[in-house]
PDB file of C-alpha atoms in Angstrom:
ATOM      1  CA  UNK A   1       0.000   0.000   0.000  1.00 55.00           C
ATOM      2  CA  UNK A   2       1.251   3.142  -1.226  1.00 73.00           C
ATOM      3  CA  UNK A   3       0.529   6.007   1.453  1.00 82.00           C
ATOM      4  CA  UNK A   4       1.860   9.054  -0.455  1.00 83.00           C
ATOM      5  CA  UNK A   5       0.084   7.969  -2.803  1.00 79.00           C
ATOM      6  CA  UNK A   6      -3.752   8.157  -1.166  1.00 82.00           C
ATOM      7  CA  UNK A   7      -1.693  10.925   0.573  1.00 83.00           C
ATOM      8  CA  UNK A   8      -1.537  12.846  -2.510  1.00 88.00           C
ATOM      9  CA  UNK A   9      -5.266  11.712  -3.843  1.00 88.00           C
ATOM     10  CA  UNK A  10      -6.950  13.189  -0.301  1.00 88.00           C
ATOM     11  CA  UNK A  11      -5.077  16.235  -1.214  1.00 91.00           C
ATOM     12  CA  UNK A  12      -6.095  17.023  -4.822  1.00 93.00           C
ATOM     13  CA  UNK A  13      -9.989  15.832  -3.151  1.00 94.00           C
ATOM     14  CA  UNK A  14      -9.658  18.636  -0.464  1.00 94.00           C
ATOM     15  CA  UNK A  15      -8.088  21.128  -2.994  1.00 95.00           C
ATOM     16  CA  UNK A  16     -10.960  20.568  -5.692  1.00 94.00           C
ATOM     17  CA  UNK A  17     -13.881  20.384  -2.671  1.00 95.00           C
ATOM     18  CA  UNK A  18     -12.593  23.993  -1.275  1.00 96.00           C
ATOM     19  CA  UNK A  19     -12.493  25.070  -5.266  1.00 95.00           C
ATOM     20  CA  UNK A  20     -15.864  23.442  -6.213  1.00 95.00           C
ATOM     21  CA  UNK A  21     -17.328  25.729  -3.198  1.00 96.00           C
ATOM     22  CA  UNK A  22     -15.884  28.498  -2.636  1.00 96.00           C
ATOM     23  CA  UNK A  23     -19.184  30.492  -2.107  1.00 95.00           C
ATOM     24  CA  UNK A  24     -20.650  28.135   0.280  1.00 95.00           C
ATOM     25  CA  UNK A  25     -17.655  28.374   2.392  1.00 96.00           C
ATOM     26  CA  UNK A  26     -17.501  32.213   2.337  1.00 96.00           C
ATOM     27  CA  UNK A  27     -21.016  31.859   3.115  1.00 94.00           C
ATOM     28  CA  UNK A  28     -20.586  29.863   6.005  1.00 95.00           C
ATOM     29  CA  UNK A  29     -17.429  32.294   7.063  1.00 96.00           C
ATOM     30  CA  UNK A  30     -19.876  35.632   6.676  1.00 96.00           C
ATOM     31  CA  UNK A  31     -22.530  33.664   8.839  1.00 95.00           C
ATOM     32  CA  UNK A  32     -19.863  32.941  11.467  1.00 95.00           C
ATOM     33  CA  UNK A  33     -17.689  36.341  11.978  1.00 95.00           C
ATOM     34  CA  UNK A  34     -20.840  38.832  11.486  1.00 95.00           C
ATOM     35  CA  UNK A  35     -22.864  37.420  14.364  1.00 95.00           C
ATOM     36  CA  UNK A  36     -19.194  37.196  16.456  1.00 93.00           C
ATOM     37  CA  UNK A  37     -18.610  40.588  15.792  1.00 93.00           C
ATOM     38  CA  UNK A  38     -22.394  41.658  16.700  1.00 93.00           C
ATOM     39  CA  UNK A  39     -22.223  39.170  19.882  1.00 91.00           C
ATOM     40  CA  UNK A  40     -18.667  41.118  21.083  1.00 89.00           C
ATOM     41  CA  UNK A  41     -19.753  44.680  20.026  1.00 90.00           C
ATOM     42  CA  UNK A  42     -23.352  45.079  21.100  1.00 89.00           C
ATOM     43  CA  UNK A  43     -23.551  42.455  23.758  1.00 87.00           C
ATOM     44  CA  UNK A  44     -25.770  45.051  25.790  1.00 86.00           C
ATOM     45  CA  UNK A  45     -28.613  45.281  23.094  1.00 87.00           C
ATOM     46  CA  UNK A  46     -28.999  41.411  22.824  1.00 86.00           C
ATOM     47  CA  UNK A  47     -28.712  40.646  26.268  1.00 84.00           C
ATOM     48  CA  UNK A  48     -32.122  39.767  26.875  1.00 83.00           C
ATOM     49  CA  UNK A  49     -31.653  37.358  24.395  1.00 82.00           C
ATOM     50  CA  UNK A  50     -28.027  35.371  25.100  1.00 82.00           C
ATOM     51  CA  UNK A  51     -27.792  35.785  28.425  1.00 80.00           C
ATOM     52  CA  UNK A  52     -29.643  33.082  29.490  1.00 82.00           C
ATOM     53  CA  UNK A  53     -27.802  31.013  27.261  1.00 77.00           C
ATOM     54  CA  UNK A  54     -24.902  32.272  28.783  1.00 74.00           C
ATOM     55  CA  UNK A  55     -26.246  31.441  32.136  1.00 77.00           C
ATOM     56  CA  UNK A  56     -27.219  27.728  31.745  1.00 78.00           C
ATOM     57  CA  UNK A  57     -23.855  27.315  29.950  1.00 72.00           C
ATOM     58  CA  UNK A  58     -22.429  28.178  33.224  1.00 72.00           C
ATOM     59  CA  UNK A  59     -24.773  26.180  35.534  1.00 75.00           C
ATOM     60  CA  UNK A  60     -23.758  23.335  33.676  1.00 70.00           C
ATOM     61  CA  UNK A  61     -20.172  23.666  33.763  1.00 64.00           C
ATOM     62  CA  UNK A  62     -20.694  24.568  37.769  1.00 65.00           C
ATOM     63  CA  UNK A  63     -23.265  21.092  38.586  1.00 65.00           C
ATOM     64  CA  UNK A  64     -20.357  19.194  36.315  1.00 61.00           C
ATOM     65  CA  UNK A  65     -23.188  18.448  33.653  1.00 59.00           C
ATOM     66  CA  UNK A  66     -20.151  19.567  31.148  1.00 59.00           C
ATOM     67  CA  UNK A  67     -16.484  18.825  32.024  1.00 62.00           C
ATOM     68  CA  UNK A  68     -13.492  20.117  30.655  1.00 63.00           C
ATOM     69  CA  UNK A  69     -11.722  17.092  29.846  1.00 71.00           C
ATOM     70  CA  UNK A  70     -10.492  16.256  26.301  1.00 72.00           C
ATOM     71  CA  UNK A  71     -13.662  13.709  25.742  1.00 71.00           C
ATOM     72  CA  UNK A  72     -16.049  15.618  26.907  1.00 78.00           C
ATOM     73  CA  UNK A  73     -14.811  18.456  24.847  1.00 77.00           C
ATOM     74  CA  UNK A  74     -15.077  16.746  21.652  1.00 79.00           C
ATOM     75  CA  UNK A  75     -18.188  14.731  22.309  1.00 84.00           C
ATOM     76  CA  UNK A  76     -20.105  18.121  23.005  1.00 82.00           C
ATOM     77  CA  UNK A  77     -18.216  20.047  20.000  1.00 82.00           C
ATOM     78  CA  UNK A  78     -18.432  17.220  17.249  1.00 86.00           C
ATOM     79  CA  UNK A  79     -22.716  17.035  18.738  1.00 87.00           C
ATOM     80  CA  UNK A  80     -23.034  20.387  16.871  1.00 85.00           C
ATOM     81  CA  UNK A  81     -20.719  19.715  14.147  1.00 88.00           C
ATOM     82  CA  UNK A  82     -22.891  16.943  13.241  1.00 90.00           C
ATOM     83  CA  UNK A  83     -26.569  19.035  14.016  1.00 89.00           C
ATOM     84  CA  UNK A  84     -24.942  21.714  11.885  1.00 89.00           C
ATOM     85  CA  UNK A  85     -24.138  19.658   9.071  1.00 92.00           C
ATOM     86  CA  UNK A  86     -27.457  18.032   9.172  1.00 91.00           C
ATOM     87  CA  UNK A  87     -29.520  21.152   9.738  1.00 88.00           C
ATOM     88  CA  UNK A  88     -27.815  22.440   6.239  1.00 88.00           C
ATOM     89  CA  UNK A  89     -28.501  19.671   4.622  1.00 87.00           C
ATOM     90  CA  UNK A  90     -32.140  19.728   5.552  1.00 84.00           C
ATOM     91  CA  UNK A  91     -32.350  23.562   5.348  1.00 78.00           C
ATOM     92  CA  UNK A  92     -29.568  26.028   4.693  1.00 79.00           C
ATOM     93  CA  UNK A  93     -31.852  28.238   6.915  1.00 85.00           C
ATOM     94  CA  UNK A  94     -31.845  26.322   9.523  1.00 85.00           C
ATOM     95  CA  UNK A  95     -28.409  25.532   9.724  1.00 86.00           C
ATOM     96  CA  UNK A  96     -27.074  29.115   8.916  1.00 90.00           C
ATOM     97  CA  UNK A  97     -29.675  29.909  11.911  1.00 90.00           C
ATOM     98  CA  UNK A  98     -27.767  27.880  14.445  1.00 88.00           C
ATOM     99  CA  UNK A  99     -24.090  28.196  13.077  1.00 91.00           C
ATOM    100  CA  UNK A 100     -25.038  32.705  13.660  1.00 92.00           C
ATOM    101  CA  UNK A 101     -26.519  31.455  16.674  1.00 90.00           C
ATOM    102  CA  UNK A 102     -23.439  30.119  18.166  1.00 88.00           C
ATOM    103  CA  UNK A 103     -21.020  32.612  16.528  1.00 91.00           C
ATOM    104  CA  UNK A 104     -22.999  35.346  18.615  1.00 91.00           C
ATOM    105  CA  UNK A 105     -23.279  33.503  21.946  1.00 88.00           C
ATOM    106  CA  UNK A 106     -19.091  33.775  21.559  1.00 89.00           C
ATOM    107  CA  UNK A 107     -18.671  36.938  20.472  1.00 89.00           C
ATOM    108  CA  UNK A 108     -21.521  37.934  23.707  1.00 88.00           C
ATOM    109  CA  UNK A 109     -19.598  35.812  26.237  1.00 83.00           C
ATOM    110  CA  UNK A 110     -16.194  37.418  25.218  1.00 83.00           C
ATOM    111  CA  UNK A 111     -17.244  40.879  25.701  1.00 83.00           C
ATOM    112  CA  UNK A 112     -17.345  40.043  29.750  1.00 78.00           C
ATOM    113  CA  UNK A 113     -13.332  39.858  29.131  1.00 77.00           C
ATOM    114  CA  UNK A 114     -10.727  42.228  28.060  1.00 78.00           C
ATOM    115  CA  UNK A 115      -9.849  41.482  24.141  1.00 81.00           C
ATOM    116  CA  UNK A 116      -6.098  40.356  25.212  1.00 82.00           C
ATOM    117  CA  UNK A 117      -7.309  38.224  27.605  1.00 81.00           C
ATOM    118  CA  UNK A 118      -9.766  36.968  25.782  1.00 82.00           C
ATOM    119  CA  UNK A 119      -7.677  36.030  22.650  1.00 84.00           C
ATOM    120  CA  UNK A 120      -5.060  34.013  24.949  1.00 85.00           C
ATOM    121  CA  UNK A 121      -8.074  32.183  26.339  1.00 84.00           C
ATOM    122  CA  UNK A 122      -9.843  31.259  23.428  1.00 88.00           C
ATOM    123  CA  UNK A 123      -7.068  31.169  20.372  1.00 89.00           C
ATOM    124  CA  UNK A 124      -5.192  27.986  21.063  1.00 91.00           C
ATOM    125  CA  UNK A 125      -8.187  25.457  21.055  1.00 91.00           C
ATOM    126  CA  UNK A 126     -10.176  28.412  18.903  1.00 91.00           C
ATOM    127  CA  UNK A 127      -8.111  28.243  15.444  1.00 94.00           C
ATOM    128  CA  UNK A 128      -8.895  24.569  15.074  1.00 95.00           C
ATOM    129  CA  UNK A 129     -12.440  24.900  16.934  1.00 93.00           C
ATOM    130  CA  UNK A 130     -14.259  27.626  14.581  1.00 93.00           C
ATOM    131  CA  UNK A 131     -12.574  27.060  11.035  1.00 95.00           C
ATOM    132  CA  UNK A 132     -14.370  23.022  12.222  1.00 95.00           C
ATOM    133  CA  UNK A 133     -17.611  23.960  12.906  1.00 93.00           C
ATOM    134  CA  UNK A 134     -17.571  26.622   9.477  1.00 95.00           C
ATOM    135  CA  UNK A 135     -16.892  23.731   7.975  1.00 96.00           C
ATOM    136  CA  UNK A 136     -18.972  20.935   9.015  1.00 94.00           C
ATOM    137  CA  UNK A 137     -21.553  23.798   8.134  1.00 94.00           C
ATOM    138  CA  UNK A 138     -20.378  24.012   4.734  1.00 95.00           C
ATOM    139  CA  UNK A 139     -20.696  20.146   4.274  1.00 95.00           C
ATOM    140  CA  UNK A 140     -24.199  20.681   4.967  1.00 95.00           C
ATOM    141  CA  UNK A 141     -25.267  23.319   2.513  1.00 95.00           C
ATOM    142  CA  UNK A 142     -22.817  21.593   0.124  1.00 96.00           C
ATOM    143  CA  UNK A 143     -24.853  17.994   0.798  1.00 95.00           C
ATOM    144  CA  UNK A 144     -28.005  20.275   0.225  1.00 94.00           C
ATOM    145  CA  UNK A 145     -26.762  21.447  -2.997  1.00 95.00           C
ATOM    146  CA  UNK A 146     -26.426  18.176  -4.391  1.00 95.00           C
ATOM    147  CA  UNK A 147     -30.090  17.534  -3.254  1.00 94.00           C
ATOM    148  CA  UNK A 148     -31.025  20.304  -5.391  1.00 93.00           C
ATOM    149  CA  UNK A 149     -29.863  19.706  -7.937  1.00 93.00           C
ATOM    150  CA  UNK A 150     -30.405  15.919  -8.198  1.00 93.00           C
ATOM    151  CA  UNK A 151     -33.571  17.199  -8.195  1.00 92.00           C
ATOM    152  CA  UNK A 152     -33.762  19.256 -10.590  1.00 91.00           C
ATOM    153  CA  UNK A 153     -31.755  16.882 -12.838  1.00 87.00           C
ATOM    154  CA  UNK A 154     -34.622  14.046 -12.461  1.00 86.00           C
ATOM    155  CA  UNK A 155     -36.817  16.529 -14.151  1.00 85.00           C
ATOM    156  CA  UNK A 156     -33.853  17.663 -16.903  1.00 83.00           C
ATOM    157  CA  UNK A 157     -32.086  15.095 -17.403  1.00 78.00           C
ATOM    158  CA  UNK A 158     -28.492  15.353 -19.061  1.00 75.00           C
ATOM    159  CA  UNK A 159     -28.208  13.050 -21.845  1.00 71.00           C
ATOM    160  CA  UNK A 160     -24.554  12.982 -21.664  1.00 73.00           C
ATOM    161  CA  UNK A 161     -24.805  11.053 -18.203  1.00 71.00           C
ATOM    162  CA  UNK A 162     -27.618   8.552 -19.806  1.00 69.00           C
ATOM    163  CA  UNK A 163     -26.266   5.109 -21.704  1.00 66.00           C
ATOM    164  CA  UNK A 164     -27.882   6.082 -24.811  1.00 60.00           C
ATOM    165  CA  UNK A 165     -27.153   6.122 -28.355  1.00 51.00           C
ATOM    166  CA  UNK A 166     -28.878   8.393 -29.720  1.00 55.00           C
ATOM    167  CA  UNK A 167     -28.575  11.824 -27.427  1.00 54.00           C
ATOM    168  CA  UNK A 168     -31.711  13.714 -28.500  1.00 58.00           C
ATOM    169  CA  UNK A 169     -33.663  10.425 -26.759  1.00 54.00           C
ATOM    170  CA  UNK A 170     -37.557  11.188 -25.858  1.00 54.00           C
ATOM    171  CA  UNK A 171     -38.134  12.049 -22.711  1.00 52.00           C
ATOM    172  CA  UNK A 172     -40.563  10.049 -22.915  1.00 52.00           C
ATOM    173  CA  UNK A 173     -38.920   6.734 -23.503  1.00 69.00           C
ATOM    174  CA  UNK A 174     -36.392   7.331 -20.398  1.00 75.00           C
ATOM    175  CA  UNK A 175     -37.232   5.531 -17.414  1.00 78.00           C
ATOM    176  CA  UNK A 176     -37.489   6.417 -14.019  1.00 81.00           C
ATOM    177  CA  UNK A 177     -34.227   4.222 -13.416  1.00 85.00           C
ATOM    178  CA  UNK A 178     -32.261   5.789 -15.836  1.00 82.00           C
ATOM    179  CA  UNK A 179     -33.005   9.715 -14.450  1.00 84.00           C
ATOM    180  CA  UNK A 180     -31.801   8.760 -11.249  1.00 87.00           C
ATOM    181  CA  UNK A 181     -28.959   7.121 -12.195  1.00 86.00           C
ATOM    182  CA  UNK A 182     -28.207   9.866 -14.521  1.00 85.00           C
ATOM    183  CA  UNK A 183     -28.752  12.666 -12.029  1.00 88.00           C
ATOM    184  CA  UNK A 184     -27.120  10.648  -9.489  1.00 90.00           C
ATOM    185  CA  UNK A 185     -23.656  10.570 -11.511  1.00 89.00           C
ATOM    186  CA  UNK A 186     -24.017  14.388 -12.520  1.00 89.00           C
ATOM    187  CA  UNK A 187     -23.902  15.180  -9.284  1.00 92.00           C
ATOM    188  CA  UNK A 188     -21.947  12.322  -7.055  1.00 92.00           C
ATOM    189  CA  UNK A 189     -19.005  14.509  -6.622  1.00 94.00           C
ATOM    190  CA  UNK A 190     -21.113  17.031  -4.390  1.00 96.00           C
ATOM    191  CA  UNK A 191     -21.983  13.942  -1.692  1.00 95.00           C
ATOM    192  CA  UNK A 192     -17.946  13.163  -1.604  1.00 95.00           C
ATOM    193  CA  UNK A 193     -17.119  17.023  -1.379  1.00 96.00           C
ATOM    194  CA  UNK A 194     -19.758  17.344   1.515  1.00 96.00           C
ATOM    195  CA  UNK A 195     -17.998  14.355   3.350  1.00 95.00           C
ATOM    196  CA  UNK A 196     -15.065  15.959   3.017  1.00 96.00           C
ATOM    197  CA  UNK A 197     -15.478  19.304   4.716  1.00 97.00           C
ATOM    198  CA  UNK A 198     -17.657  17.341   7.576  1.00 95.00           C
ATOM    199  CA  UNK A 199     -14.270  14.724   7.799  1.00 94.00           C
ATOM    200  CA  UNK A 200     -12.061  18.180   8.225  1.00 95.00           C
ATOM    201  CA  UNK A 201     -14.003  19.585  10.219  1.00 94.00           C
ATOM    202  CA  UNK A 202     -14.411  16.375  12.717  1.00 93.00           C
ATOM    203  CA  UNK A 203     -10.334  16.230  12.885  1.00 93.00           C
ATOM    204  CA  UNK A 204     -10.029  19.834  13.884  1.00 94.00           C
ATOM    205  CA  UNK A 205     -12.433  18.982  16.760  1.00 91.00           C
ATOM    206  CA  UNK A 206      -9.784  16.248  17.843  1.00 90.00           C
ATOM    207  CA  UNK A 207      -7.457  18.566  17.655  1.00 92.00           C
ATOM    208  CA  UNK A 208      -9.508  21.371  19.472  1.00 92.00           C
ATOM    209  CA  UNK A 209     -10.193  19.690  22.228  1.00 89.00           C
ATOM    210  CA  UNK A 210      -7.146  17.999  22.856  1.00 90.00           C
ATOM    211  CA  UNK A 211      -5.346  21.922  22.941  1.00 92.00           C
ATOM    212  CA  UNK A 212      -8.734  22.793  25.141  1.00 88.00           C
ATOM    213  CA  UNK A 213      -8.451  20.731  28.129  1.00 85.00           C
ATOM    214  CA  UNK A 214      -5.184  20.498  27.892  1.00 89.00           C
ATOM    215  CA  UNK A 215      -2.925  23.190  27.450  1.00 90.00           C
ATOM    216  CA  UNK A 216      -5.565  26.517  26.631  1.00 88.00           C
ATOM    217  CA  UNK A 217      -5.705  27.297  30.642  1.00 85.00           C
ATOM    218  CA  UNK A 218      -1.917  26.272  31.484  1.00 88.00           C
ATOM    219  CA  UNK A 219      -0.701  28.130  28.776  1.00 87.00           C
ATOM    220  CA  UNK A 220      -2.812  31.366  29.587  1.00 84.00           C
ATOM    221  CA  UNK A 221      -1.952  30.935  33.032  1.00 84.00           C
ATOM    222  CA  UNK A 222       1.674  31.126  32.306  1.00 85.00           C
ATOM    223  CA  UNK A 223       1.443  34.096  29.860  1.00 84.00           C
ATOM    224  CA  UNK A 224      -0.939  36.327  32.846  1.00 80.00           C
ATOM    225  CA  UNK A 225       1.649  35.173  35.145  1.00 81.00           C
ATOM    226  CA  UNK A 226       4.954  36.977  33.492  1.00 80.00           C
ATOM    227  CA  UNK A 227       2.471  39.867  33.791  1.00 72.00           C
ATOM    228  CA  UNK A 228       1.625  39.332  37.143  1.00 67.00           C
ATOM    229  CA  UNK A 229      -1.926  38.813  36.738  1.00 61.00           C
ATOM    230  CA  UNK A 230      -4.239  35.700  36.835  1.00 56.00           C
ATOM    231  CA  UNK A 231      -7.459  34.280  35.603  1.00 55.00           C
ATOM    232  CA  UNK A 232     -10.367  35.108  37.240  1.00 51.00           C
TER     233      UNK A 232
END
């Protein structure tokens, strides 16, 4: 078994799935860092809103209903990777709803801290953590896209994907079989491109978590200490 060699394949797969959607992607960035950026820079006129949120997040980390421990980490974080990737694939509203949702919970919850402090607290584990849910996002509207248009390729069928001799075949004469098989091959590289990003994003989560419970706190602790400050 070659290695470099499927090495090299997952490569030119990742580098043609980021090509193939680059506006989902940016779409999924937009609906990430707007919402941040309202969360950190109003966080007094949606209070009302996120602070409960904010509040039962807490409870739960204080009753030890969430733990800070590698596993429980990436159990919790890979949950809503895989609700965001199946909420855009059953609705890109739904899922862009929820991926805002928890962009502007972060950005609220930061504003309690100074933006220094904050960055050493969250930047670690939060390079690998965001960039995996924006993408396990993307999978979703990507997996939606190739619903779409499977769809709408069972009603227009492309000839070139049917076995037929003759391309201007009736219509008529092509059975239900052969329009799904045909739309199904149009479009198959959209259901590998969706795995892809979700795959990504599932391995930064590893990673994530690993650098949360691990070294996030240590490491902050050590840089507020040269300053002689601590974490409060």
């Amino acid at each position: 078994m070659d290695i470099k060699h499927y090495l090299e394949i997952a490569k030119e797969e990742t580098k043609a799935a980021f090509s193939n959607n680059k506006m989902l992607l940016l779409l999924s960035i937009l609906l990430f860092v707007i919402p941040l950026l309202i969360g950190y820079f109003y966080a007094d006129s949606i209070s009302e809103y996120i602070q409960p949120m904010v509040d039962n997040f807490r409870n739960q980390v204080e009753e030890g209903t969430i733990t800070l421990t590698t596993h429980s980490i990436f159990t919790n974080n890979v949950t809503v990777a895989f609700i965001l990737y199946a909420l855009g694939a059953l609705g890109g509203v739904l899922g862009a709803i929820v991926l805002a949702n928890n962009a502007l919970f972060i950005g609220y919850f930061g504003a309690d801290f100074d933006i220094i402090a904050y960055l050493i607290l969250t930047l670690p584990h939060g390079i690998f953590e965001i960039p995996a849910i924006i993408l396990a996002t993307t999978g979703g509207f990507v997996l939606l896209s190739f619903i779409l248009h499977f769809i709408w390729n069972l009603m227009s069928p492309d000839y070139s994907y049917l076995n037929l001799f003759d391309p201007y075949f009736s219509d008529v004469k092509i059975s239900p079989k052969q329009r799904i098989t045909a739309a199904f091959k149009k479009n198959q590289n959209k259901i590998k491109e969706s795995f892809i990003f979700l795959c990504l994003g599932v391995i930064f989560l590893i990673i994530a978590a690993f650098i949360e419970a691990n070294i996030t706190l240590p490491l902050a602790n050590w840089i507020f200490s040269l300053f002689g400050l601590g974490i409060t």
